[in-house]
Amino acid sequence: MKRALMSVSDKTGLVSFAQKLIEKNFEIVSTGGTKKVLEDAGIETISVEDVTGFPEILDGRVKTLNPFIHGGLLGRRDLPEHVKTMEKLHIQPIDLVCVNLYPFKETIEKSDVTLADAIENIDIGGPSMLRSAAKNYHDVTVVVDSADYQVIANELDEFGDTKLETRAKFAAKVFRHTAAYDALIASYLTEKAGIVAPEKLTLTYDLEDSMRYGENSHQKAWFYKDALPKEYAITNAKQLHGKKLSYNNIKDADAAIRIAREFAEPTVVALKHMNPCGIGKGNTIEEAWDRAYAADSISIFGGVIVLNRKVDLATAKKMHALFLEIIIAPAYTDEAFEILAKKKNIRLLQLDFVNKDEQPRKETVSVMGGLLVQEQDVLEEDPETWTVVTEKQPTAQQLKTLLFAWKAVKHTKSNAIVVTNDDQTLGIGAGQPNRIDSTKIAIKNAGNNLDETAVLASDAFFPMDDCVEYAAEHGIKAIVQPGGSIRDKDSIAMANKYGITMVTTGIRHFRH
């Protein structure tokens, strides 16, 4: 008779799987809640204590850490000396292990979790049994996921045993599972200990989707979700309608919701290829849409739209008239959804904006052979701390407009120049290898919308005064920039020459 050891926190499918094992002439060793569930279902089990000859101790912390368990798991059936030792010590082989772990992740996700609760939900015996069984997969079948029970049942029916190939795959899955489990524990305890830059970086993600392709059609791609994602994240957006999100869709959507996070008033963000092409504010979401659209009615074609208020019918009708890839909002009225969903391919996403200001985690960027890690750029800035460096002082209204421009330029690829009025972006120059070209593009795109209220924001300092002069010649009256160039005095002098007000923030917002 073969022997199976079953000890699971998640009881999904447990009874039916155990019944299949009994049918295939397995005896079952179990403990705790698993044993009770099986016996309540009429399935006879052997207690772990009967196998080990040792009682469960220390509030259940020690029960399976015993040679009669791990010897049964690790003993190789193909080595005569192993078999002889097991027979001499009366260690019975264990042929199948069905174990899943204490709910550590579910515990730390609770808002009121204590450190003591988290510690008690760190499983020790479970990972040890899984690792022992997985190491000896040539002889032992190990299963950690209830979704795999049927695979084992099918092979027992067809072959009388599991295939070596299957056991190898399940063993690899076990080590991925325990590695992810340990990574969560390591990250949690590292954070609790206040360690900012650990010598080992432990990250774990769960496969969310296999993409049709990546950035280009010849590239394979997969979408993984943070094991402990924040609520305001594209991974938590609920897709209500349309085609699956593509690789580029996800990147653009992430960039767009980062921008929307900056604004409390009704705001619409239009984004294209990781850069904003229009940001509009208003008293209503429809008014905000009108301004975002007017900011660049050409580039918005095929763009990603984020609205930070419920989408109403009037706004939906205006968006429906365009080709848009994605719309993201906290909600849609029934009438708005109905009209937008008439286009079968548009992706309509719902995302909760309630927790948009929660403290974000660090972000990572892969490079060949490594990983860059940094805090997200979520610094909240107060114009009261800015420095006026010119003779001309800004008005209160100009400071308000400069703050809007500063928020917009923060999310534009460097070198970045953004021209705005108080309600909308007017022109955006992004990603140029020199700042004067970005300035020319932004002002050109602003076109006839430039008026006395227009201001200019630069994500980094001006390396020379040409951008200031070009802006002045085209009617810009106020500029915000970080300052810090060895040639700041040249830019300030140029601003004074044209009667422009310039403020410096002391903070740079490069976005590569």
Coordinates of C-alpha atoms in Angstrom, one line a residue:
M1 CA 0.0 0.0 0.0
K2 CA 1.3 3.5 -0.9
R3 CA 1.2 6.3 1.6
A4 CA 0.1 9.9 1.1
L5 CA 0.7 12.8 3.5
M6 CA -2.0 15.5 3.4
S7 CA -1.9 18.7 5.4
V8 CA -3.5 21.7 3.8
S9 CA -4.6 25.2 4.8
D10 CA -6.8 25.6 1.7
K11 CA -9.3 22.7 1.7
T12 CA -10.5 23.2 -1.8
G13 CA -11.0 19.8 -3.5
L14 CA -9.4 18.0 -0.6
V15 CA -12.1 15.4 0.1
S16 CA -12.6 14.3 -3.5
F17 CA -8.8 14.1 -4.1
A18 CA -8.4 12.0 -0.9
Q19 CA -11.2 9.7 -2.1
K20 CA -9.4 9.1 -5.4
L21 CA -6.2 8.3 -3.5
I22 CA -8.0 5.8 -1.3
E23 CA -9.5 4.2 -4.4
K24 CA -6.0 3.8 -5.8
N25 CA -4.8 2.0 -2.6
F26 CA -3.2 4.8 -0.8
E27 CA -3.3 5.2 3.0
I28 CA -3.5 8.7 4.2
V29 CA -1.4 10.4 7.0
S30 CA -2.8 13.7 8.2
T31 CA -2.9 16.1 11.0
G32 CA -4.9 18.9 12.5
G33 CA -7.8 20.5 10.6
T34 CA -7.0 18.4 7.5
K35 CA -7.5 15.2 9.4
K36 CA -10.8 16.4 10.9
V37 CA -12.2 17.4 7.5
L38 CA -11.2 14.0 6.0
E39 CA -12.6 12.0 8.9
D40 CA -15.8 14.0 8.9
A41 CA -16.2 12.9 5.3
G42 CA -15.7 9.3 6.4
I43 CA -12.1 9.0 5.2
E44 CA -9.9 7.0 7.5
T45 CA -6.6 8.6 8.3
I46 CA -3.4 7.9 10.2
S47 CA -2.3 10.7 12.6
V48 CA 1.2 12.2 12.2
E49 CA 1.8 11.4 15.9
D50 CA 1.2 7.7 15.2
V51 CA 3.9 7.9 12.5
T52 CA 6.4 9.8 14.5
G53 CA 5.7 8.4 17.9
F54 CA 6.1 11.9 19.2
P55 CA 3.3 14.3 20.3
E56 CA 2.6 17.6 18.6
I57 CA 4.2 20.3 20.7
L58 CA 4.7 24.1 21.1
D59 CA 1.2 25.0 20.0
G60 CA 1.6 23.0 16.8
R61 CA 4.9 24.6 15.8
V62 CA 6.5 21.2 15.9
K63 CA 4.7 18.1 14.6
T64 CA 6.1 17.0 11.2
L65 CA 9.8 17.9 11.7
N66 CA 10.7 14.3 12.4
P67 CA 12.9 11.6 10.7
F68 CA 9.9 9.3 10.3
I69 CA 8.4 12.0 8.1
H70 CA 11.4 13.4 6.3
G71 CA 13.1 10.1 6.1
G72 CA 10.0 8.8 4.4
L73 CA 10.2 11.7 2.0
L74 CA 13.9 11.8 1.2
G75 CA 14.8 8.2 1.2
R76 CA 15.8 7.1 -2.4
R77 CA 14.2 3.9 -3.5
D78 CA 16.9 3.3 -6.0
L79 CA 19.8 3.2 -3.5
P80 CA 20.0 -0.1 -1.6
E81 CA 21.7 1.6 1.4
H82 CA 18.8 4.1 1.7
V83 CA 16.3 1.3 1.5
K84 CA 18.2 -0.8 4.1
T85 CA 18.4 2.2 6.5
M86 CA 14.7 2.9 6.2
E87 CA 13.9 -0.8 6.8
K88 CA 16.2 -0.9 9.8
L89 CA 14.7 2.2 11.4
H90 CA 11.1 1.2 10.4
I91 CA 10.7 4.4 8.3
Q92 CA 7.9 3.8 5.8
P93 CA 8.2 5.6 2.4
I94 CA 5.8 8.4 1.7
D95 CA 4.8 8.4 -2.0
L96 CA 2.7 11.5 -2.3
V97 CA 2.6 14.8 -0.5
C98 CA -0.3 17.2 -0.7
V99 CA 0.5 20.3 1.3
N100 CA -0.3 24.0 1.1
L101 CA 0.9 26.6 3.5
Y102 CA -0.3 28.8 6.3
P103 CA -2.0 31.9 4.8
F104 CA 0.8 34.4 5.4
K105 CA -0.2 36.6 2.5
E106 CA -3.8 36.7 3.5
T107 CA -2.8 37.5 7.1
I108 CA -0.6 40.5 6.3
E109 CA -3.2 41.9 3.8
K110 CA -5.5 42.5 6.8
S111 CA -5.6 46.2 7.9
D112 CA -5.5 45.3 11.6
V113 CA -2.8 42.6 11.4
T114 CA -0.2 42.6 14.2
L115 CA 3.4 41.4 13.9
A116 CA 2.5 38.5 16.3
D117 CA -0.3 37.4 13.9
A118 CA 2.1 37.6 11.0
I119 CA 4.8 35.6 12.7
E120 CA 2.3 32.8 13.7
N121 CA 1.3 32.4 10.1
I122 CA 4.9 31.7 8.9
D123 CA 4.7 28.0 8.0
I124 CA 7.8 26.0 8.9
G125 CA 6.8 22.3 8.6
G126 CA 4.9 22.8 5.4
P127 CA 7.7 24.2 3.3
S128 CA 10.1 21.6 4.8
M129 CA 7.9 18.7 3.7
L130 CA 7.3 20.3 0.3
R131 CA 11.0 20.8 -0.3
S132 CA 11.9 17.3 0.9
A133 CA 9.3 15.8 -1.4
A134 CA 10.3 18.0 -4.3
K135 CA 13.9 17.2 -3.9
N136 CA 13.1 13.5 -4.2
Y137 CA 10.6 13.9 -7.1
H138 CA 12.0 10.8 -8.8
D139 CA 10.1 8.8 -6.1
V140 CA 7.6 11.2 -4.6
T141 CA 4.7 13.1 -6.1
V142 CA 4.3 16.5 -4.6
V143 CA 1.3 18.8 -5.1
V144 CA 0.9 22.3 -3.7
D145 CA -2.0 23.6 -5.9
S146 CA -5.5 22.2 -5.8
A147 CA -5.8 23.0 -9.5
D148 CA -3.4 20.1 -10.1
Y149 CA -5.3 17.4 -8.2
Q150 CA -7.2 16.3 -11.3
V151 CA -3.9 15.9 -13.3
I152 CA -2.7 13.4 -10.6
A153 CA -6.1 11.7 -10.6
N154 CA -6.1 11.3 -14.3
E155 CA -2.6 9.8 -14.4
L156 CA -3.4 7.4 -11.6
D157 CA -6.4 6.2 -13.6
E158 CA -4.4 5.9 -16.8
F159 CA -1.0 4.7 -15.7
G160 CA -1.5 3.6 -12.1
D161 CA 1.1 6.2 -11.0
T162 CA 2.2 9.7 -11.9
K163 CA 4.6 10.2 -14.8
L164 CA 8.2 11.3 -14.0
E165 CA 7.7 14.3 -16.3
T166 CA 4.7 15.4 -14.2
R167 CA 6.5 14.9 -10.9
A168 CA 9.4 17.0 -12.2
K169 CA 7.1 19.8 -13.2
F170 CA 5.3 19.7 -9.9
A171 CA 8.6 19.7 -8.0
A172 CA 9.7 22.9 -9.9
K173 CA 6.3 24.4 -9.0
V174 CA 6.9 23.6 -5.3
F175 CA 10.2 25.5 -5.3
R176 CA 8.6 28.5 -7.1
H177 CA 5.8 28.4 -4.5
T178 CA 8.1 28.2 -1.5
A179 CA 10.4 30.8 -2.9
A180 CA 7.5 33.2 -3.4
Y181 CA 6.2 32.4 0.1
D182 CA 9.7 33.1 1.6
A183 CA 10.0 36.3 -0.5
L184 CA 6.8 37.7 1.0
I185 CA 8.0 36.9 4.5
A186 CA 11.5 38.4 3.8
S187 CA 10.0 41.6 2.4
Y188 CA 7.5 41.9 5.3
L189 CA 10.1 41.5 8.0
T190 CA 12.7 43.6 6.1
E191 CA 10.1 46.5 6.0
K192 CA 9.3 45.9 9.7
A193 CA 13.0 46.1 10.6
G194 CA 13.3 49.4 8.7
I195 CA 15.9 48.1 6.3
V196 CA 15.8 50.3 3.1
A197 CA 18.5 48.7 0.9
P198 CA 18.8 45.0 1.8
E199 CA 21.8 43.0 0.5
K200 CA 19.4 40.6 -1.2
L201 CA 16.3 41.9 -3.1
T202 CA 13.4 39.4 -2.8
L203 CA 10.5 40.1 -5.1
T204 CA 7.6 37.9 -6.1
Y205 CA 4.9 38.3 -8.7
D206 CA 2.0 36.1 -9.9
L207 CA 1.3 35.5 -13.5
E208 CA -1.8 37.6 -14.5
D209 CA -1.9 37.0 -18.2
S210 CA 0.1 35.7 -21.2
M211 CA 0.1 38.5 -23.8
R212 CA -0.5 38.0 -27.5
Y213 CA 2.9 39.6 -28.0
G214 CA 5.1 42.3 -26.4
E215 CA 6.2 45.7 -27.5
N216 CA 6.3 44.4 -31.1
S217 CA 4.6 41.4 -32.7
H218 CA 7.7 39.3 -32.8
Q219 CA 8.3 39.6 -29.0
K220 CA 6.8 37.2 -26.5
A221 CA 5.5 38.8 -23.3
W222 CA 3.8 38.0 -20.0
F223 CA 2.0 40.2 -17.4
Y224 CA 2.8 39.5 -13.8
K225 CA 1.0 41.0 -10.8
D226 CA 2.7 42.1 -7.6
A227 CA 1.8 39.5 -4.9
L228 CA 0.7 42.4 -2.7
P229 CA -0.4 45.1 -5.1
K230 CA -1.7 48.5 -4.0
E231 CA -5.3 49.2 -4.7
Y232 CA -4.6 52.1 -7.1
A233 CA -2.8 50.1 -9.7
I234 CA -3.6 49.0 -13.3
T235 CA -3.4 45.4 -12.1
N236 CA -6.5 46.1 -9.9
A237 CA -8.5 47.7 -12.7
K238 CA -11.6 45.8 -13.7
Q239 CA -12.1 45.4 -17.4
L240 CA -15.7 45.9 -18.2
H241 CA -15.6 45.7 -22.0
G242 CA -13.3 45.2 -25.0
K243 CA -10.3 43.3 -26.2
K244 CA -7.6 42.1 -23.9
L245 CA -5.0 44.7 -22.9
S246 CA -1.8 44.5 -24.9
Y247 CA 1.7 45.0 -23.5
N248 CA 1.8 48.6 -24.7
N249 CA -1.7 49.2 -23.5
I250 CA -0.7 48.2 -20.0
K251 CA 2.4 50.5 -20.0
D252 CA 0.4 53.4 -21.3
A253 CA -2.5 52.8 -18.9
D254 CA 0.0 52.7 -16.0
A255 CA 1.6 56.0 -17.1
A256 CA -1.9 57.6 -17.4
I257 CA -3.1 56.7 -14.0
R258 CA 0.1 58.0 -12.5
I259 CA -0.7 61.4 -14.0
A260 CA -4.4 61.3 -12.9
R261 CA -3.2 60.7 -9.3
E262 CA -1.8 64.3 -9.2
F263 CA -5.2 66.0 -9.4
A264 CA -8.1 66.3 -7.0
E265 CA -10.5 68.4 -9.2
P266 CA -12.4 66.9 -12.1
T267 CA -9.6 66.1 -14.5
V268 CA -9.1 64.2 -17.8
V269 CA -5.7 62.9 -18.9
A270 CA -5.1 61.9 -22.5
L271 CA -1.9 59.9 -23.0
K272 CA -0.1 58.6 -26.1
H273 CA 3.1 56.5 -26.1
M274 CA 3.9 57.1 -22.5
N275 CA 3.5 60.9 -22.7
P276 CA 0.5 63.1 -21.9
C277 CA -1.0 64.6 -25.1
G278 CA -3.6 66.6 -23.2
I279 CA -4.6 67.3 -19.6
G280 CA -7.7 69.2 -18.8
K281 CA -9.4 70.4 -15.6
G282 CA -12.9 71.7 -15.2
N283 CA -15.9 72.2 -12.9
T284 CA -17.4 69.0 -14.5
I285 CA -15.8 65.9 -16.0
E286 CA -17.3 67.0 -19.4
E287 CA -15.6 70.4 -19.2
A288 CA -12.4 68.6 -18.3
W289 CA -12.8 66.4 -21.3
D290 CA -13.4 69.3 -23.6
R291 CA -10.1 70.9 -22.4
A292 CA -8.1 67.7 -22.6
Y293 CA -9.3 67.1 -26.2
A294 CA -8.7 70.7 -27.2
A295 CA -5.2 70.5 -25.9
D296 CA -4.2 68.2 -28.8
S297 CA -7.1 66.9 -30.9
I298 CA -4.8 65.1 -33.3
S299 CA -2.5 63.1 -30.9
I300 CA -5.5 62.0 -28.8
F301 CA -6.5 59.7 -31.7
G302 CA -5.9 56.1 -30.5
G303 CA -5.0 57.3 -27.0
V304 CA -5.6 56.3 -23.5
I305 CA -8.0 58.4 -21.5
V306 CA -8.3 58.6 -17.7
L307 CA -11.2 60.4 -16.0
N308 CA -11.1 60.9 -12.3
R309 CA -14.9 61.2 -12.0
K310 CA -17.8 59.0 -13.1
V311 CA -18.3 59.1 -16.9
D312 CA -21.7 60.7 -17.7
L313 CA -23.6 60.4 -21.0
A314 CA -22.6 63.8 -22.4
T315 CA -18.9 63.0 -22.0
A316 CA -19.4 59.5 -23.3
K317 CA -21.0 60.7 -26.5
K318 CA -18.0 63.0 -27.1
M319 CA -15.5 60.2 -26.5
H320 CA -17.5 57.7 -28.6
A321 CA -17.0 60.0 -31.6
L322 CA -13.3 59.2 -31.5
F323 CA -11.1 56.2 -31.9
L324 CA -9.7 55.6 -28.4
E325 CA -7.8 52.5 -27.2
I326 CA -8.7 52.6 -23.5
I327 CA -10.9 54.6 -21.1
I328 CA -10.3 54.3 -17.4
A329 CA -12.7 55.8 -14.8
P330 CA -13.9 55.1 -11.3
A331 CA -17.4 54.5 -12.7
Y332 CA -19.8 54.9 -15.7
T333 CA -23.4 55.7 -15.7
D334 CA -25.5 53.0 -17.4
E335 CA -26.2 55.3 -20.4
A336 CA -22.5 56.2 -20.7
F337 CA -21.4 52.6 -20.7
E338 CA -24.0 51.6 -23.2
I339 CA -22.9 54.1 -25.8
L340 CA -19.2 53.5 -25.2
A341 CA -19.6 49.7 -25.4
K342 CA -21.1 50.0 -28.9
K343 CA -17.5 49.8 -30.1
K344 CA -16.5 46.2 -29.5
N345 CA -12.8 46.7 -29.3
I346 CA -12.5 49.7 -27.0
R347 CA -11.2 48.7 -23.5
L348 CA -13.4 50.1 -20.8
L349 CA -11.8 49.8 -17.3
Q350 CA -13.0 50.7 -13.9
L351 CA -10.5 51.6 -11.2
D352 CA -11.1 52.7 -7.6
F353 CA -9.6 56.2 -7.1
V354 CA -10.3 56.3 -3.4
N355 CA -6.8 55.1 -2.4
K356 CA -4.9 56.9 -5.2
D357 CA -2.8 58.7 -2.6
E358 CA -1.7 55.6 -0.6
Q359 CA 2.0 55.3 -0.1
P360 CA 3.3 53.5 -3.2
R361 CA 6.0 50.9 -3.2
K362 CA 9.4 51.2 -4.9
E363 CA 9.5 50.7 -8.6
T364 CA 11.9 48.6 -10.6
V365 CA 13.3 48.8 -14.1
S366 CA 15.2 46.0 -15.7
V367 CA 18.5 46.4 -17.4
M368 CA 20.6 43.7 -19.0
G369 CA 22.1 41.8 -16.1
G370 CA 20.4 43.7 -13.3
L371 CA 17.6 45.7 -11.9
L372 CA 17.3 49.4 -10.9
V373 CA 15.1 50.2 -7.9
Q374 CA 13.9 53.6 -6.8
E375 CA 11.1 55.2 -4.9
Q376 CA 8.3 56.5 -7.0
D377 CA 8.3 60.2 -7.8
V378 CA 5.3 61.2 -5.6
L379 CA 6.8 64.2 -3.9
E380 CA 4.1 66.7 -3.0
E381 CA 5.5 70.2 -3.6
D382 CA 4.3 73.5 -2.1
P383 CA 4.7 76.6 -4.3
E384 CA 5.3 78.5 -1.0
T385 CA 8.7 76.9 -1.0
W386 CA 9.6 77.9 -4.5
T387 CA 12.0 80.8 -5.1
V388 CA 11.3 83.8 -7.3
V389 CA 14.6 84.5 -9.1
T390 CA 13.6 87.3 -11.4
E391 CA 12.7 91.0 -10.9
K392 CA 9.2 90.3 -12.1
Q393 CA 7.1 88.7 -9.3
P394 CA 4.5 86.1 -10.2
T395 CA 0.8 86.8 -9.5
A396 CA -1.2 84.4 -7.4
Q397 CA -2.9 83.2 -10.5
Q398 CA 0.4 82.6 -12.3
L399 CA 1.6 80.5 -9.3
K400 CA -1.5 78.4 -9.5
T401 CA -1.0 77.9 -13.3
L402 CA 2.7 77.2 -12.8
L403 CA 1.8 74.4 -10.3
F404 CA -0.5 72.8 -12.9
A405 CA 2.2 73.0 -15.5
W406 CA 4.7 71.6 -13.0
K407 CA 2.5 68.5 -12.4
A408 CA 2.1 68.0 -16.1
V409 CA 5.8 68.2 -17.0
K410 CA 6.7 65.8 -14.1
H411 CA 5.1 63.0 -16.2
T412 CA 6.5 63.9 -19.6
K413 CA 9.6 62.1 -20.9
S414 CA 12.8 64.1 -20.6
N415 CA 13.9 66.5 -22.0
A416 CA 10.4 67.8 -21.3
I417 CA 8.8 71.2 -21.8
V418 CA 5.1 71.8 -21.2
V419 CA 3.1 75.0 -21.9
T420 CA -0.2 75.4 -20.2
N421 CA -2.9 77.8 -19.0
D422 CA -4.7 77.2 -15.7
D423 CA -7.1 74.7 -17.2
Q424 CA -5.3 72.7 -19.8
T425 CA -2.1 71.8 -21.4
L426 CA -1.5 73.8 -24.6
G427 CA 1.7 72.3 -26.0
I428 CA 4.0 69.4 -25.0
G429 CA 7.6 68.8 -26.1
A430 CA 8.8 65.4 -25.0
G431 CA 11.8 63.2 -25.2
Q432 CA 14.1 65.4 -27.3
P433 CA 17.9 65.1 -26.9
N434 CA 18.2 68.8 -26.3
R435 CA 15.9 71.2 -24.4
I436 CA 15.6 73.9 -27.1
D437 CA 14.0 71.4 -29.5
S438 CA 11.5 70.4 -26.8
T439 CA 10.7 74.1 -26.2
K440 CA 10.1 74.7 -29.9
I441 CA 7.8 71.7 -30.2
A442 CA 5.8 72.7 -27.1
I443 CA 5.3 76.2 -28.3
K444 CA 4.6 75.1 -31.9
N445 CA 1.9 72.7 -30.6
A446 CA 0.4 75.5 -28.4
G447 CA 0.0 77.5 -31.6
N448 CA -2.7 80.1 -31.5
N449 CA -3.8 79.1 -28.0
L450 CA -0.9 81.1 -26.5
D451 CA -2.1 84.1 -24.6
E452 CA -1.3 86.2 -21.6
T453 CA -2.1 83.4 -19.2
A454 CA 0.3 80.8 -20.8
V455 CA 3.2 79.6 -18.7
L456 CA 6.0 77.2 -19.4
A457 CA 7.5 74.4 -17.2
S458 CA 10.8 72.6 -17.7
D459 CA 11.5 69.3 -16.0
A460 CA 15.1 70.1 -15.5
F461 CA 17.3 73.3 -15.5
F462 CA 18.1 75.3 -18.6
P463 CA 21.7 74.6 -19.6
M464 CA 21.7 77.9 -21.5
D465 CA 19.4 80.9 -22.0
D466 CA 18.1 80.0 -25.5
C467 CA 14.9 78.3 -24.2
V468 CA 14.0 81.4 -22.2
E469 CA 14.5 83.7 -25.1
Y470 CA 12.5 81.5 -27.4
A471 CA 9.7 81.3 -24.9
A472 CA 9.7 85.1 -24.4
E473 CA 9.7 85.8 -28.1
H474 CA 6.5 83.7 -28.3
G475 CA 4.6 85.4 -25.5
I476 CA 5.3 83.3 -22.4
K477 CA 5.1 85.4 -19.3
A478 CA 6.0 82.9 -16.5
I479 CA 8.4 80.0 -16.2
V480 CA 8.9 77.3 -13.6
Q481 CA 12.1 75.2 -13.6
P482 CA 14.2 73.4 -11.0
G483 CA 17.3 75.7 -11.2
G484 CA 20.7 74.5 -10.4
S485 CA 22.6 75.1 -13.6
I486 CA 26.0 76.7 -13.5
R487 CA 24.5 79.1 -16.1
D488 CA 21.3 79.9 -14.1
K489 CA 22.4 83.6 -14.1
D490 CA 22.2 83.7 -17.9
S491 CA 18.6 82.3 -18.0
I492 CA 17.6 84.7 -15.2
A493 CA 19.1 87.7 -17.0
M494 CA 17.2 86.7 -20.2
A495 CA 14.0 86.5 -18.2
N496 CA 14.6 89.9 -16.8
K497 CA 15.4 91.3 -20.2
Y498 CA 11.9 90.3 -21.4
G499 CA 10.0 91.0 -18.2
I500 CA 9.3 87.3 -17.5
T501 CA 8.7 86.0 -14.0
M502 CA 10.7 82.8 -13.3
V503 CA 10.5 80.6 -10.2
T504 CA 12.8 77.7 -9.3
T505 CA 11.6 74.7 -7.4
G506 CA 14.9 73.1 -6.3
I507 CA 13.5 69.8 -7.4
R508 CA 14.1 68.1 -10.8
H509 CA 11.6 65.7 -12.4
F510 CA 13.5 63.7 -15.0
R511 CA 11.4 60.9 -16.5
H512 CA 13.4 58.5 -18.7

